[in-house]
Amino acid sequence: GQQLNQSPQSMFIQEGEDVSMNCTSSSIFNTWLWYKQDPGEGPVLLIALYKAGELTSNGRLTAQFGITRKDSFLNISASIPSDVGIYFCAGQITSGGYQKVTFGTGTKLQVIP
Amino acid sequence: EAQVTQNPRYLITVTGKKLTVTCSQNMNHEYMSWYRQDPGLGLRQIYYSMNVEVTDKGDVPEGYKVSRKEKRNFPLILESPSPNQTSLYFCASSLLSSYSNQPQHFGDGTRLSIL
């Protein structure tokens, strides 16, 4: 099955630094989603993007839906220790009652206090 | 509280012993799905269901069965579990809309170990 190319796979950053991660695909999606997973829990939705070119913020998080509809990025500004976790992108297609979601392989973020 | 509930959260069992992981949602969602999560591979879809009595294979369906007899429940069945099915499993649900894509809500996961 198809998977999205998500990078980087992991990163260590100092508290207060900004973080950027992205996803690319060979297929077009009509929705891009970003989730965060804490240890021992299920993924939790951070940001949903519905239109090509859309730029959306949620607190210190900003995400964009690429113009080609084949990519998306997530930025975290001024990182804090609770940002630690695994971040997943997901591309979603819904058409005529059919829905398909494809997830990236995840970016593991470690924040050094 | 709106949620997706999976049971059990943890299970250790042996090869060949049939098991069922239950999933229930209280949000009246049409769409439900099962994923497995393995290191370095992210979340891979096993099966999904668009509504009651409507199910379809995802990307990795081999060795699994599902059923959708009621809207709220979507159990995952392993008829004859094998060690390569040791994994972390997530159930998810969402609304289905003709007008916009609805993001999925996830349960807290079930960690299965097949010896």
Tab-separated table of C-alpha atoms in Angstrom:
chain	number	residue	atom	x	y	z
A	1	GLY	CA	0.000	0.000	0.000
A	2	GLN	CA	1.000	3.584	-0.543
A	3	GLN	CA	2.758	5.533	2.191
A	4	LEU	CA	3.752	9.124	2.411
A	5	ASN	CA	7.382	10.229	2.583
A	6	GLN	CA	7.740	12.077	5.869
A	7	SER	CA	10.962	13.764	6.948
A	8	PRO	CA	12.925	13.964	9.035
A	9	GLN	CA	12.470	10.583	10.708
A	10	SER	CA	13.661	11.979	14.012
A	11	MET	CA	15.114	15.149	15.448
A	12	PHE	CA	16.683	16.421	18.635
A	13	ILE	CA	16.280	20.132	19.304
A	14	GLN	CA	16.917	22.584	22.105
A	15	GLU	CA	13.955	24.017	23.967
A	16	GLY	CA	12.966	27.301	22.348
A	17	GLU	CA	14.043	26.333	18.842
A	18	ASP	CA	11.677	26.187	15.886
A	19	VAL	CA	10.956	22.856	14.180
A	20	SER	CA	9.925	22.019	10.642
A	21	MET	CA	8.816	18.700	9.166
A	22	ASN	CA	7.192	17.800	5.874
A	23	CYS	CA	5.398	15.140	3.874
A	24	THR	CA	5.421	14.440	0.179
A	25	SER	CA	3.394	12.084	-1.958
A	26	SER	CA	3.171	10.945	-5.555
A	27	SER	CA	-0.628	11.186	-5.281
A	28	ILE	CA	-2.989	14.086	-4.848
A	29	PHE	CA	-5.033	14.437	-1.684
A	30	ASN	CA	-7.956	16.722	-0.946
A	31	THR	CA	-7.212	16.925	2.766
A	32	TRP	CA	-3.967	16.956	4.707
A	33	LEU	CA	-3.939	16.204	8.421
A	34	TRP	CA	-1.289	16.445	11.111
A	35	TYR	CA	-1.478	14.270	14.237
A	36	LYS	CA	0.653	13.997	17.359
A	37	GLN	CA	1.083	10.750	19.282
A	38	ASP	CA	2.252	10.703	22.908
A	39	PRO	CA	3.687	7.478	24.363
A	40	GLY	CA	0.979	4.955	25.186
A	41	GLU	CA	-1.771	6.916	23.500
A	42	GLY	CA	-3.487	7.179	20.156
A	43	PRO	CA	-2.776	9.940	17.635
A	44	VAL	CA	-4.514	13.231	18.348
A	45	LEU	CA	-5.452	15.644	15.571
A	46	LEU	CA	-3.465	18.897	15.565
A	47	ILE	CA	-4.390	20.615	12.318
A	48	ALA	CA	-6.619	19.801	9.329
A	49	LEU	CA	-6.074	21.450	5.930
A	50	TYR	CA	-8.785	21.377	3.273
A	51	LYS	CA	-7.632	23.572	0.383
A	52	ALA	CA	-4.505	23.738	-1.740
A	53	GLY	CA	-2.368	26.640	-0.531
A	54	GLU	CA	-4.163	26.855	2.820
A	55	LEU	CA	-2.033	27.995	5.748
A	56	THR	CA	-3.506	27.242	9.177
A	57	SER	CA	-2.254	27.887	12.699
A	58	ASN	CA	-3.072	26.275	16.020
A	59	GLY	CA	-1.172	28.107	18.760
A	60	ARG	CA	2.539	27.606	18.102
A	61	LEU	CA	1.813	25.180	15.257
A	62	THR	CA	1.478	26.223	11.638
A	63	ALA	CA	0.777	23.889	8.733
A	64	GLN	CA	0.361	24.394	4.998
A	65	PHE	CA	-1.361	22.427	2.250
A	66	GLY	CA	0.960	22.447	-0.772
A	67	ILE	CA	-0.207	24.069	-4.000
A	68	THR	CA	0.333	20.831	-5.940
A	69	ARG	CA	-1.823	18.972	-3.345
A	70	LYS	CA	1.009	16.447	-3.039
A	71	ASP	CA	2.768	17.861	-0.004
A	72	SER	CA	2.359	19.549	3.346
A	73	PHE	CA	4.581	20.923	6.077
A	74	LEU	CA	4.236	21.490	9.817
A	75	ASN	CA	6.168	24.101	11.771
A	76	ILE	CA	6.396	24.319	15.549
A	77	SER	CA	7.717	27.576	16.926
A	78	ALA	CA	9.512	28.079	20.238
A	79	SER	CA	9.458	24.382	21.169
A	80	ILE	CA	8.784	23.290	24.757
A	81	PRO	CA	9.392	19.942	26.483
A	82	SER	CA	5.754	18.818	26.101
A	83	ASP	CA	6.160	18.966	22.305
A	84	VAL	CA	8.011	15.650	22.591
A	85	GLY	CA	6.244	12.890	20.692
A	86	ILE	CA	5.747	11.403	17.255
A	87	TYR	CA	4.153	13.585	14.600
A	88	PHE	CA	2.287	11.995	11.707
A	89	CYS	CA	1.051	13.527	8.518
A	90	ALA	CA	-1.915	11.973	6.743
A	91	GLY	CA	-3.361	12.507	3.299
A	92	GLN	CA	-7.055	11.911	2.856
A	93	ILE	CA	-9.258	11.431	-0.190
A	94	THR	CA	-13.039	11.413	0.043
A	95	SER	CA	-15.033	10.943	-3.131
A	96	GLY	CA	-18.570	9.684	-3.710
A	97	GLY	CA	-18.881	8.020	-0.327
A	98	TYR	CA	-15.383	6.523	-0.510
A	99	GLN	CA	-12.727	7.604	1.963
A	100	LYS	CA	-9.051	6.663	1.996
A	101	VAL	CA	-6.445	7.875	4.484
A	102	THR	CA	-2.713	7.312	4.058
A	103	PHE	CA	-0.290	8.048	6.881
A	104	GLY	CA	3.330	9.106	6.846
A	105	THR	CA	5.947	7.111	8.743
A	106	GLY	CA	6.214	9.712	11.487
A	107	THR	CA	8.730	12.223	12.827
A	108	LYS	CA	9.983	11.544	16.344
A	109	LEU	CA	10.686	14.816	18.127
A	110	GLN	CA	12.884	15.084	21.217
A	111	VAL	CA	13.227	18.434	22.986
A	112	ILE	CA	16.237	19.022	25.212
A	113	PRO	CA	15.409	21.351	28.112
B	1	GLU	CA	-17.354	12.476	26.479
B	2	ALA	CA	-16.828	11.753	22.782
B	3	GLN	CA	-14.434	8.867	22.430
B	4	VAL	CA	-13.265	5.719	20.698
B	5	THR	CA	-12.840	2.839	23.156
B	6	GLN	CA	-10.724	-0.220	22.487
B	7	ASN	CA	-10.455	-3.370	24.574
B	8	PRO	CA	-8.269	-4.904	25.718
B	9	ARG	CA	-5.432	-2.372	25.983
B	10	TYR	CA	-2.844	-5.141	26.318
B	11	LEU	CA	-2.919	-8.820	25.413
B	12	ILE	CA	-0.300	-11.547	25.379
B	13	THR	CA	-1.445	-14.769	23.754
B	14	VAL	CA	-0.183	-17.753	21.800
B	15	THR	CA	-0.083	-18.641	18.134
B	16	GLY	CA	-3.357	-19.987	16.773
B	17	LYS	CA	-5.640	-18.934	19.627
B	18	LYS	CA	-8.483	-16.858	18.171
B	19	LEU	CA	-8.861	-13.374	19.618
B	20	THR	CA	-11.084	-10.355	19.171
B	21	VAL	CA	-10.253	-6.723	19.849
B	22	THR	CA	-13.355	-4.632	20.356
B	23	CYS	CA	-13.826	-1.026	19.246
B	24	SER	CA	-16.743	1.190	20.119
B	25	GLN	CA	-17.453	4.861	19.361
B	26	ASN	CA	-20.146	7.113	20.824
B	27	MET	CA	-20.090	9.845	18.180
B	28	ASN	CA	-22.515	8.270	15.675
B	29	HIS	CA	-19.718	8.126	13.096
B	30	GLU	CA	-20.317	6.280	9.853
B	31	TYR	CA	-16.655	5.581	9.084
B	32	MET	CA	-14.547	3.252	11.224
B	33	SER	CA	-11.120	1.843	10.576
B	34	TRP	CA	-8.392	-0.378	12.027
B	35	TYR	CA	-4.659	0.352	11.785
B	36	ARG	CA	-1.538	-1.382	12.943
B	37	GLN	CA	1.547	0.567	13.955
B	38	ASP	CA	5.003	-0.926	13.644
B	39	PRO	CA	8.377	0.796	14.208
B	40	GLY	CA	9.518	2.680	11.114
B	41	LEU	CA	6.344	1.882	9.187
B	42	GLY	CA	3.878	4.361	10.643
B	43	LEU	CA	0.180	3.511	10.620
B	44	ARG	CA	-1.027	1.015	8.051
B	45	GLN	CA	-4.709	0.466	7.439
B	46	ILE	CA	-6.030	-3.070	7.932
B	47	TYR	CA	-9.759	-2.762	7.228
B	48	TYR	CA	-12.298	0.019	7.100
B	49	SER	CA	-16.052	0.377	7.122
B	50	MET	CA	-18.121	3.124	5.505
B	51	ASN	CA	-21.298	2.155	7.364
B	52	VAL	CA	-23.197	-0.783	8.872
B	53	GLU	CA	-22.626	-3.984	6.887
B	54	VAL	CA	-20.161	-2.198	4.556
B	55	THR	CA	-16.524	-3.194	5.047
B	56	ASP	CA	-13.475	-3.236	2.790
B	57	LYS	CA	-9.813	-4.187	2.855
B	58	GLY	CA	-7.141	-1.661	3.624
B	59	ASP	CA	-3.453	-2.027	2.821
B	60	VAL	CA	-2.596	-4.983	5.091
B	61	PRO	CA	-5.760	-7.132	5.558
B	62	GLU	CA	-4.175	-10.605	5.496
B	63	GLY	CA	-4.864	-12.588	8.664
B	64	TYR	CA	-7.615	-10.282	9.910
B	65	LYS	CA	-11.401	-10.128	9.765
B	66	VAL	CA	-13.846	-7.427	10.775
B	67	SER	CA	-17.593	-7.023	11.090
B	68	ARG	CA	-19.926	-4.031	11.302
B	69	LYS	CA	-23.293	-5.198	12.558
B	70	GLU	CA	-23.975	-2.003	14.501
B	71	LYS	CA	-22.923	1.544	13.774
B	72	ARG	CA	-21.029	2.015	17.036
B	73	ASN	CA	-18.990	-1.231	17.048
B	74	PHE	CA	-16.233	-2.467	14.752
B	75	PRO	CA	-14.427	-5.516	16.187
B	76	LEU	CA	-11.137	-6.796	14.778
B	77	ILE	CA	-10.835	-10.582	14.680
B	78	LEU	CA	-7.659	-12.630	14.427
B	79	GLU	CA	-8.862	-16.168	13.662
B	80	SER	CA	-5.414	-17.774	13.948
B	81	PRO	CA	-2.910	-15.217	15.256
B	82	SER	CA	0.742	-15.530	14.301
B	83	PRO	CA	3.855	-13.822	15.726
B	84	ASN	CA	4.051	-11.390	12.765
B	85	GLN	CA	0.778	-9.902	14.001
B	86	THR	CA	2.479	-8.694	17.165
B	87	SER	CA	1.905	-4.969	16.939
B	88	LEU	CA	0.157	-1.896	18.311
B	89	TYR	CA	-3.387	-1.630	16.943
B	90	PHE	CA	-5.557	1.467	16.683
B	91	CYS	CA	-9.226	1.866	15.931
B	92	ALA	CA	-10.435	5.179	14.494
B	93	SER	CA	-13.741	6.719	13.450
B	94	SER	CA	-15.027	9.767	11.629
B	95	LEU	CA	-18.106	11.280	10.090
B	96	LEU	CA	-18.585	10.766	6.360
B	97	SER	CA	-19.601	13.919	4.560
B	98	SER	CA	-20.188	14.591	0.868
B	99	TYR	CA	-19.070	18.176	1.429
B	100	SER	CA	-15.833	17.925	3.356
B	101	ASN	CA	-13.316	15.428	4.579
B	102	GLN	CA	-13.719	14.685	8.258
B	103	PRO	CA	-10.625	13.807	10.300
B	104	GLN	CA	-10.496	10.567	12.230
B	105	HIS	CA	-10.570	10.226	16.006
B	106	PHE	CA	-8.371	7.484	17.415
B	107	GLY	CA	-8.660	5.125	20.347
B	108	ASP	CA	-5.788	4.702	22.814
B	109	GLY	CA	-4.477	1.531	21.194
B	110	THR	CA	-4.225	-2.194	21.894
B	111	ARG	CA	-0.805	-3.757	22.252
B	112	LEU	CA	-0.897	-7.377	21.081
B	113	SER	CA	1.931	-9.853	21.616
B	114	ILE	CA	1.602	-13.221	19.882
B	115	LEU	CA	4.060	-15.819	21.198
